[in-house]
Amino acid sequence: MHNPALETLGLDWRYLAFDVHPEQLAAALKGAQAMKFIGLNLTVPHKLLAVELVDELDDSARMWGAVNTVLFEGRTAQGEWKPLRDCGPDEIAELRSRGFNTDADAITRAIEEDLRLSLRGAKVLLLGAGGAGRTAALKLASAGVGELWLVNRTLSKAEEIAAEIGRRWSNLRVRTGYPPEKIDLAINATSLGLRAGDPLPFDPAKFALNRAGAAYDMIYRPAETEFLRAAASAGCRVANGLGMLLYQGAKALEIWTGAAAPVELMRTALREHIYGA
Ligand code: ATR
């Protein structure tokens, strides 16, 4: 999605993938900085490690405790720090890295846009309390959902997140377990559904999808998981995780370029690349 977007923006830049061992992350970040990369993305398990390794943390990275986007900055002789895209080759006196998080905002944007749903005041069941589940839970809390139920195979992880939300957003009603009533949205943030034959991410004896108005699966490959198939047959509005991938990328591109991201072009590029259509 990034390379077609860069071309459209008229930038002679390239987005490339590098395989970096976690023990080499510090060296890789310093190397990218020394080579005056404009910026980069990080994925699991680097997102947490990078919090300690970047020179500056944007509020977004501080808020969610993870870095998925890095912007390299240069200090001019006048002492001003600016993105490397705005620095002339000879004016850089010093380099530094700034970490951002674009994942969390992408979760709520994707849910609200792709499911045409307002999260403020909504009743939400969140399945999964791993890395993705934790960020989603905290972001839903900050978006002002009305009630939040957390379910996870390992209950203690859901309880820890509920406790953290209780400390940071004390007005929100957050509980572990299944909702006894109708809800607006059920979200799958577990890895169940990635592989063919995976069981559903919830216990059908304790919850039925016809109690949910909409269902969101953070998984985007396969395009339709068993969870989404069951939700669609139960009459829910459904969306998969492609929007999350798209919106975190669009925001990262805006951080690097300072320009508005060509979102629809990026969506088409993603769809073609992932689904071949
Ligand atoms: P991610 O970064 O994608 O969130 P993760 O942190 O490994 O990955 O989290 C995976 C999530 O899927 C967790 O909620 C995990 O449940 P546990 O916390 O109990 O491990 C859930 N998950 C993975 N395999 C599962 C399975 N077979 N049954 C139920 N839940 C499962």
Short mmCIF file of C-alpha atoms and ligand atoms in Angstrom, two decimals:
data_model
loop_
_atom_site.label_atom_id
_atom_site.label_comp_id
_atom_site.label_asym_id
_atom_site.label_seq_id
_atom_site.Cartn_x
_atom_site.Cartn_y
_atom_site.Cartn_z
CA MET A 1 0.00 0.00 0.00
CA HIS A 2 2.87 2.38 0.68
CA ASN A 3 4.75 2.19 -2.60
CA PRO A 4 1.75 3.06 -4.83
CA ALA A 5 0.89 5.85 -2.38
CA LEU A 6 4.45 7.25 -2.49
CA GLU A 7 4.35 7.20 -6.27
CA THR A 8 1.03 9.06 -6.30
CA LEU A 9 2.48 11.66 -3.92
CA GLY A 10 5.38 12.13 -6.36
CA LEU A 11 7.99 10.97 -3.84
CA ASP A 12 11.07 9.09 -4.96
CA TRP A 13 11.02 6.91 -1.81
CA ARG A 14 10.63 3.17 -1.32
CA TYR A 15 8.99 1.10 1.42
CA LEU A 16 10.96 -2.12 1.98
CA ALA A 17 10.70 -5.04 4.39
CA PHE A 18 13.67 -6.05 6.56
CA ASP A 19 13.85 -9.10 8.79
CA VAL A 20 15.49 -8.05 12.08
CA HIS A 21 16.21 -10.26 15.08
CA PRO A 22 14.96 -8.64 18.33
CA GLU A 23 18.53 -8.65 19.71
CA GLN A 24 19.59 -6.56 16.72
CA LEU A 25 16.74 -4.05 16.94
CA ALA A 26 18.82 -1.29 18.57
CA ALA A 27 21.53 -1.69 15.93
CA ALA A 28 18.95 -1.76 13.13
CA LEU A 29 17.30 1.46 14.37
CA LYS A 30 20.67 3.21 14.69
CA GLY A 31 21.65 1.95 11.25
CA ALA A 32 18.45 3.21 9.64
CA GLN A 33 18.97 6.56 11.36
CA ALA A 34 22.61 6.75 10.23
CA MET A 35 21.50 6.01 6.67
CA LYS A 36 18.95 8.83 7.01
CA PHE A 37 15.86 6.72 6.47
CA ILE A 38 12.76 8.91 6.52
CA GLY A 39 11.10 6.49 8.93
CA LEU A 40 9.98 2.92 9.44
CA ASN A 41 7.32 0.59 10.81
CA LEU A 42 7.88 -2.12 13.39
CA THR A 43 5.83 -5.19 14.08
CA VAL A 44 5.65 -7.87 16.78
CA PRO A 45 7.78 -8.34 18.89
CA HIS A 46 9.56 -5.06 18.20
CA LYS A 47 6.68 -2.74 19.09
CA LEU A 48 7.25 -3.03 22.83
CA LEU A 49 11.06 -3.14 22.65
CA ALA A 50 11.18 0.04 20.57
CA VAL A 51 9.55 2.07 23.36
CA GLU A 52 12.89 1.89 25.20
CA LEU A 53 15.04 2.39 22.12
CA VAL A 54 13.73 5.51 20.37
CA ASP A 55 15.05 8.91 21.45
CA GLU A 56 11.64 10.58 21.74
CA LEU A 57 8.13 9.24 22.30
CA ASP A 58 5.10 10.85 20.73
CA ASP A 59 2.02 11.04 23.01
CA SER A 60 0.42 8.22 21.00
CA ALA A 61 3.28 5.84 21.84
CA ARG A 62 3.27 6.89 25.49
CA MET A 63 -0.50 6.44 25.72
CA TRP A 64 -0.56 2.89 24.29
CA GLY A 65 2.88 1.72 25.46
CA ALA A 66 3.95 0.51 22.02
CA VAL A 67 5.73 1.94 18.97
CA ASN A 68 4.78 0.80 15.47
CA THR A 69 5.99 3.87 13.55
CA VAL A 70 9.32 5.70 13.75
CA LEU A 71 10.12 9.09 12.23
CA PHE A 72 13.75 10.17 11.95
CA GLU A 73 14.49 13.82 12.65
CA GLY A 74 17.47 16.07 12.04
CA ARG A 75 18.70 19.06 14.08
CA THR A 76 19.76 22.03 12.06
CA ALA A 77 22.65 24.35 12.96
CA GLN A 78 19.98 26.72 14.40
CA GLY A 79 19.00 23.99 16.88
CA GLU A 80 15.62 23.18 15.29
CA TRP A 81 14.52 19.52 15.04
CA LYS A 82 12.54 18.60 11.92
CA PRO A 83 11.62 15.48 9.93
CA LEU A 84 14.43 14.40 7.61
CA ARG A 85 12.16 15.04 4.61
CA ASP A 86 12.43 18.75 5.42
CA CYS A 87 16.21 18.80 6.02
CA GLY A 88 18.70 19.70 3.33
CA PRO A 89 21.56 17.18 3.02
CA ASP A 90 24.14 19.57 4.44
CA GLU A 91 22.18 21.18 7.25
CA ILE A 92 21.88 18.19 9.63
CA ALA A 93 24.00 18.57 12.77
CA GLU A 94 22.47 15.63 14.69
CA LEU A 95 19.95 12.82 14.15
CA ARG A 96 17.32 11.31 16.42
CA SER A 97 14.31 8.94 16.30
CA ARG A 98 10.72 9.62 17.40
CA GLY A 99 8.30 6.76 18.11
CA PHE A 100 4.56 6.88 17.36
CA ASN A 101 1.67 4.46 17.68
CA THR A 102 -0.80 4.44 14.79
CA ASP A 103 -2.37 1.05 15.62
CA ALA A 104 -4.73 2.14 18.37
CA ASP A 105 -6.48 4.91 16.40
CA ALA A 106 -6.76 2.52 13.44
CA ILE A 107 -8.82 0.09 15.54
CA THR A 108 -11.58 2.56 16.34
CA ARG A 109 -11.49 4.24 12.91
CA ALA A 110 -11.86 0.86 11.17
CA ILE A 111 -14.73 -0.22 13.42
CA GLU A 112 -16.59 3.07 13.14
CA GLU A 113 -16.10 3.53 9.38
CA ASP A 114 -16.33 -0.07 8.19
CA LEU A 115 -19.29 -1.01 10.42
CA ARG A 116 -20.94 2.44 10.40
CA LEU A 117 -21.13 2.36 14.17
CA SER A 118 -20.52 4.95 16.85
CA LEU A 119 -18.46 3.56 19.70
CA ARG A 120 -19.44 6.25 22.20
CA GLY A 121 -21.84 4.60 24.63
CA ALA A 122 -21.75 1.25 22.77
CA LYS A 123 -21.94 -2.13 24.50
CA VAL A 124 -18.97 -4.19 23.38
CA LEU A 125 -17.75 -7.76 23.88
CA LEU A 126 -14.01 -8.10 23.25
CA LEU A 127 -12.60 -11.61 22.72
CA GLY A 128 -8.86 -11.89 23.38
CA ALA A 129 -6.44 -10.30 25.82
CA GLY A 130 -3.07 -10.67 24.07
CA GLY A 131 -1.16 -7.71 22.61
CA ALA A 132 -3.86 -6.79 20.09
CA GLY A 133 -6.66 -7.35 22.61
CA ARG A 134 -5.02 -5.15 25.22
CA THR A 135 -4.55 -2.20 22.85
CA ALA A 136 -8.11 -2.63 21.56
CA ALA A 137 -9.55 -2.71 25.08
CA LEU A 138 -7.70 0.43 26.17
CA LYS A 139 -8.57 2.26 22.97
CA LEU A 140 -12.27 1.30 23.27
CA ALA A 141 -12.21 2.62 26.83
CA SER A 142 -10.70 5.91 25.67
CA ALA A 143 -13.28 6.12 22.85
CA GLY A 144 -16.01 6.19 25.51
CA VAL A 145 -17.76 2.84 25.01
CA GLY A 146 -20.64 2.43 27.45
CA GLU A 147 -19.97 -1.11 28.65
CA LEU A 148 -17.13 -3.49 27.95
CA TRP A 149 -17.01 -7.26 28.50
CA LEU A 150 -13.64 -9.01 28.24
CA VAL A 151 -13.30 -12.72 27.51
CA ASN A 152 -10.02 -14.61 27.22
CA ARG A 153 -8.88 -18.23 27.48
CA THR A 154 -6.45 -17.14 30.19
CA LEU A 155 -8.79 -15.26 32.51
CA SER A 156 -6.01 -13.53 34.48
CA LYS A 157 -4.94 -11.57 31.38
CA ALA A 158 -8.49 -10.24 30.89
CA GLU A 159 -8.61 -9.36 34.60
CA GLU A 160 -5.33 -7.43 34.37
CA ILE A 161 -6.68 -5.38 31.46
CA ALA A 162 -9.97 -4.76 33.30
CA ALA A 163 -7.95 -3.54 36.30
CA GLU A 164 -5.84 -1.23 34.12
CA ILE A 165 -8.98 0.22 32.53
CA GLY A 166 -10.47 0.64 36.01
CA ARG A 167 -7.43 2.73 36.99
CA ARG A 168 -7.28 4.83 33.81
CA TRP A 169 -10.99 5.21 32.88
CA SER A 170 -12.77 4.79 36.18
CA ASN A 171 -16.21 5.76 34.77
CA LEU A 172 -16.38 2.81 32.36
CA ARG A 173 -18.24 -0.36 33.33
CA VAL A 174 -15.75 -3.08 32.43
CA ARG A 175 -16.22 -6.74 33.38
CA THR A 176 -14.80 -10.12 32.48
CA GLY A 177 -17.17 -12.75 31.08
CA TYR A 178 -20.01 -12.78 28.55
CA PRO A 179 -22.75 -10.12 28.37
CA PRO A 180 -26.17 -11.35 29.53
CA GLU A 181 -27.99 -8.94 27.21
CA LYS A 182 -27.94 -7.59 23.67
CA ILE A 183 -24.77 -5.78 22.66
CA ASP A 184 -23.80 -3.46 19.79
CA LEU A 185 -20.53 -5.11 18.83
CA ALA A 186 -18.48 -8.31 19.27
CA ILE A 187 -14.78 -8.13 18.38
CA ASN A 188 -12.38 -10.99 17.79
CA ALA A 189 -8.87 -10.02 18.90
CA THR A 190 -7.67 -13.61 19.40
CA SER A 191 -5.61 -15.50 16.84
CA LEU A 192 -8.41 -18.07 16.43
CA GLY A 193 -9.52 -18.04 12.81
CA LEU A 194 -6.07 -17.60 11.28
CA ARG A 195 -5.90 -21.33 10.58
CA ALA A 196 -8.54 -23.43 8.82
CA GLY A 197 -10.35 -25.62 11.35
CA ASP A 198 -9.78 -23.25 14.32
CA PRO A 199 -12.69 -23.26 16.79
CA LEU A 200 -14.81 -20.13 17.29
CA PRO A 201 -13.16 -17.55 19.59
CA PHE A 202 -16.09 -17.73 22.05
CA ASP A 203 -18.10 -20.43 23.78
CA PRO A 204 -21.38 -20.88 21.84
CA ALA A 205 -22.94 -22.37 24.99
CA LYS A 206 -22.43 -19.01 26.73
CA PHE A 207 -22.96 -16.48 23.95
CA ALA A 208 -24.87 -16.32 20.65
CA LEU A 209 -23.98 -13.92 17.85
CA ASN A 210 -27.62 -12.98 17.23
CA ARG A 211 -27.25 -10.95 20.44
CA ALA A 212 -24.74 -8.67 18.68
CA GLY A 213 -25.63 -5.91 16.20
CA ALA A 214 -22.22 -6.04 14.53
CA ALA A 215 -19.06 -8.17 14.52
CA TYR A 216 -15.47 -7.18 13.81
CA ASP A 217 -12.62 -9.60 13.27
CA MET A 218 -9.09 -8.18 13.54
CA ILE A 219 -7.97 -11.02 11.27
CA TYR A 220 -7.89 -10.05 7.58
CA ARG A 221 -6.49 -13.27 6.13
CA PRO A 222 -8.62 -15.31 5.51
CA ALA A 223 -11.02 -12.55 4.44
CA GLU A 224 -13.92 -14.38 6.10
CA THR A 225 -13.18 -16.29 9.29
CA GLU A 226 -15.62 -18.76 10.84
CA PHE A 227 -16.44 -16.00 13.36
CA LEU A 228 -17.45 -13.57 10.60
CA ARG A 229 -19.32 -16.26 8.66
CA ALA A 230 -21.33 -17.18 11.78
CA ALA A 231 -21.91 -13.49 12.57
CA ALA A 232 -23.16 -12.73 9.05
CA SER A 233 -25.57 -15.69 9.20
CA ALA A 234 -26.80 -14.44 12.58
CA GLY A 235 -27.67 -11.11 10.92
CA CYS A 236 -24.74 -9.00 12.22
CA ARG A 237 -23.06 -6.30 10.15
CA VAL A 238 -19.50 -7.59 9.67
CA ALA A 239 -16.04 -6.31 8.78
CA ASN A 240 -12.59 -7.89 8.82
CA GLY A 241 -9.26 -6.42 9.95
CA LEU A 242 -8.16 -5.03 6.60
CA GLY A 243 -9.33 -1.56 7.64
CA MET A 244 -7.08 -1.64 10.72
CA LEU A 245 -4.08 -2.54 8.59
CA LEU A 246 -5.00 0.19 6.11
CA TYR A 247 -5.60 2.99 8.62
CA GLN A 248 -2.45 2.35 10.68
CA GLY A 249 -0.52 2.48 7.41
CA ALA A 250 -2.27 5.62 6.17
CA LYS A 251 -1.49 7.43 9.43
CA ALA A 252 2.15 6.29 9.34
CA LEU A 253 2.46 7.57 5.77
CA GLU A 254 1.09 10.95 6.89
CA ILE A 255 3.67 11.10 9.70
CA TRP A 256 6.52 10.40 7.26
CA THR A 257 5.35 12.57 4.37
CA GLY A 258 3.43 15.38 6.08
CA ALA A 259 0.82 14.94 3.31
CA ALA A 260 -2.71 13.48 3.36
CA ALA A 261 -2.59 9.75 2.57
CA PRO A 262 -4.39 8.58 -0.61
CA VAL A 263 -6.47 6.15 1.47
CA GLU A 264 -8.66 4.67 -1.27
CA LEU A 265 -5.66 4.00 -3.49
CA MET A 266 -3.95 2.30 -0.54
CA ARG A 267 -7.08 0.23 0.16
CA THR A 268 -7.16 -0.97 -3.46
CA ALA A 269 -3.44 -1.80 -3.38
CA LEU A 270 -3.87 -3.75 -0.14
CA ARG A 271 -6.86 -5.69 -1.47
CA GLU A 272 -5.00 -6.57 -4.67
CA HIS A 273 -1.90 -7.64 -2.77
CA ILE A 274 -3.69 -9.67 -0.09
CA TYR A 275 -6.73 -11.05 -1.87
CA GLY A 276 -5.60 -10.77 -5.50
CA ALA A 277 -8.77 -8.80 -6.28
P1 ATR B 1 -1.56 -10.77 19.36
O1 ATR B 1 -0.33 -9.91 19.37
O2 ATR B 1 -2.06 -11.09 17.98
O3 ATR B 1 -2.64 -10.26 20.25
P2 ATR B 1 -0.99 -12.74 21.40
O4 ATR B 1 -0.54 -11.66 22.32
O5 ATR B 1 -0.21 -14.01 21.32
O6 ATR B 1 -1.08 -12.21 19.90
O7 ATR B 1 -2.52 -13.08 21.78
C1 ATR B 1 -3.22 -14.13 21.18
C2 ATR B 1 -4.65 -14.14 21.72
O8 ATR B 1 -5.37 -15.26 21.15
C3 ATR B 1 -4.74 -14.33 23.23
O9 ATR B 1 -5.92 -13.71 23.68
C4 ATR B 1 -4.83 -15.85 23.34
O10 ATR B 1 -5.40 -16.32 24.54
P3 ATR B 1 -4.43 -16.55 25.83
O11 ATR B 1 -4.19 -15.19 26.41
O12 ATR B 1 -5.21 -17.43 26.73
O13 ATR B 1 -3.17 -17.19 25.30
C5 ATR B 1 -5.76 -16.16 22.20
N1 ATR B 1 -5.63 -17.54 21.75
C6 ATR B 1 -4.62 -18.08 21.02
N2 ATR B 1 -4.84 -19.39 20.80
C7 ATR B 1 -6.01 -19.70 21.42
C8 ATR B 1 -6.77 -20.91 21.57
N3 ATR B 1 -6.38 -22.08 21.04
N4 ATR B 1 -7.93 -20.84 22.28
C9 ATR B 1 -8.35 -19.68 22.83
N5 ATR B 1 -7.67 -18.51 22.73
C10 ATR B 1 -6.51 -18.53 22.04
#
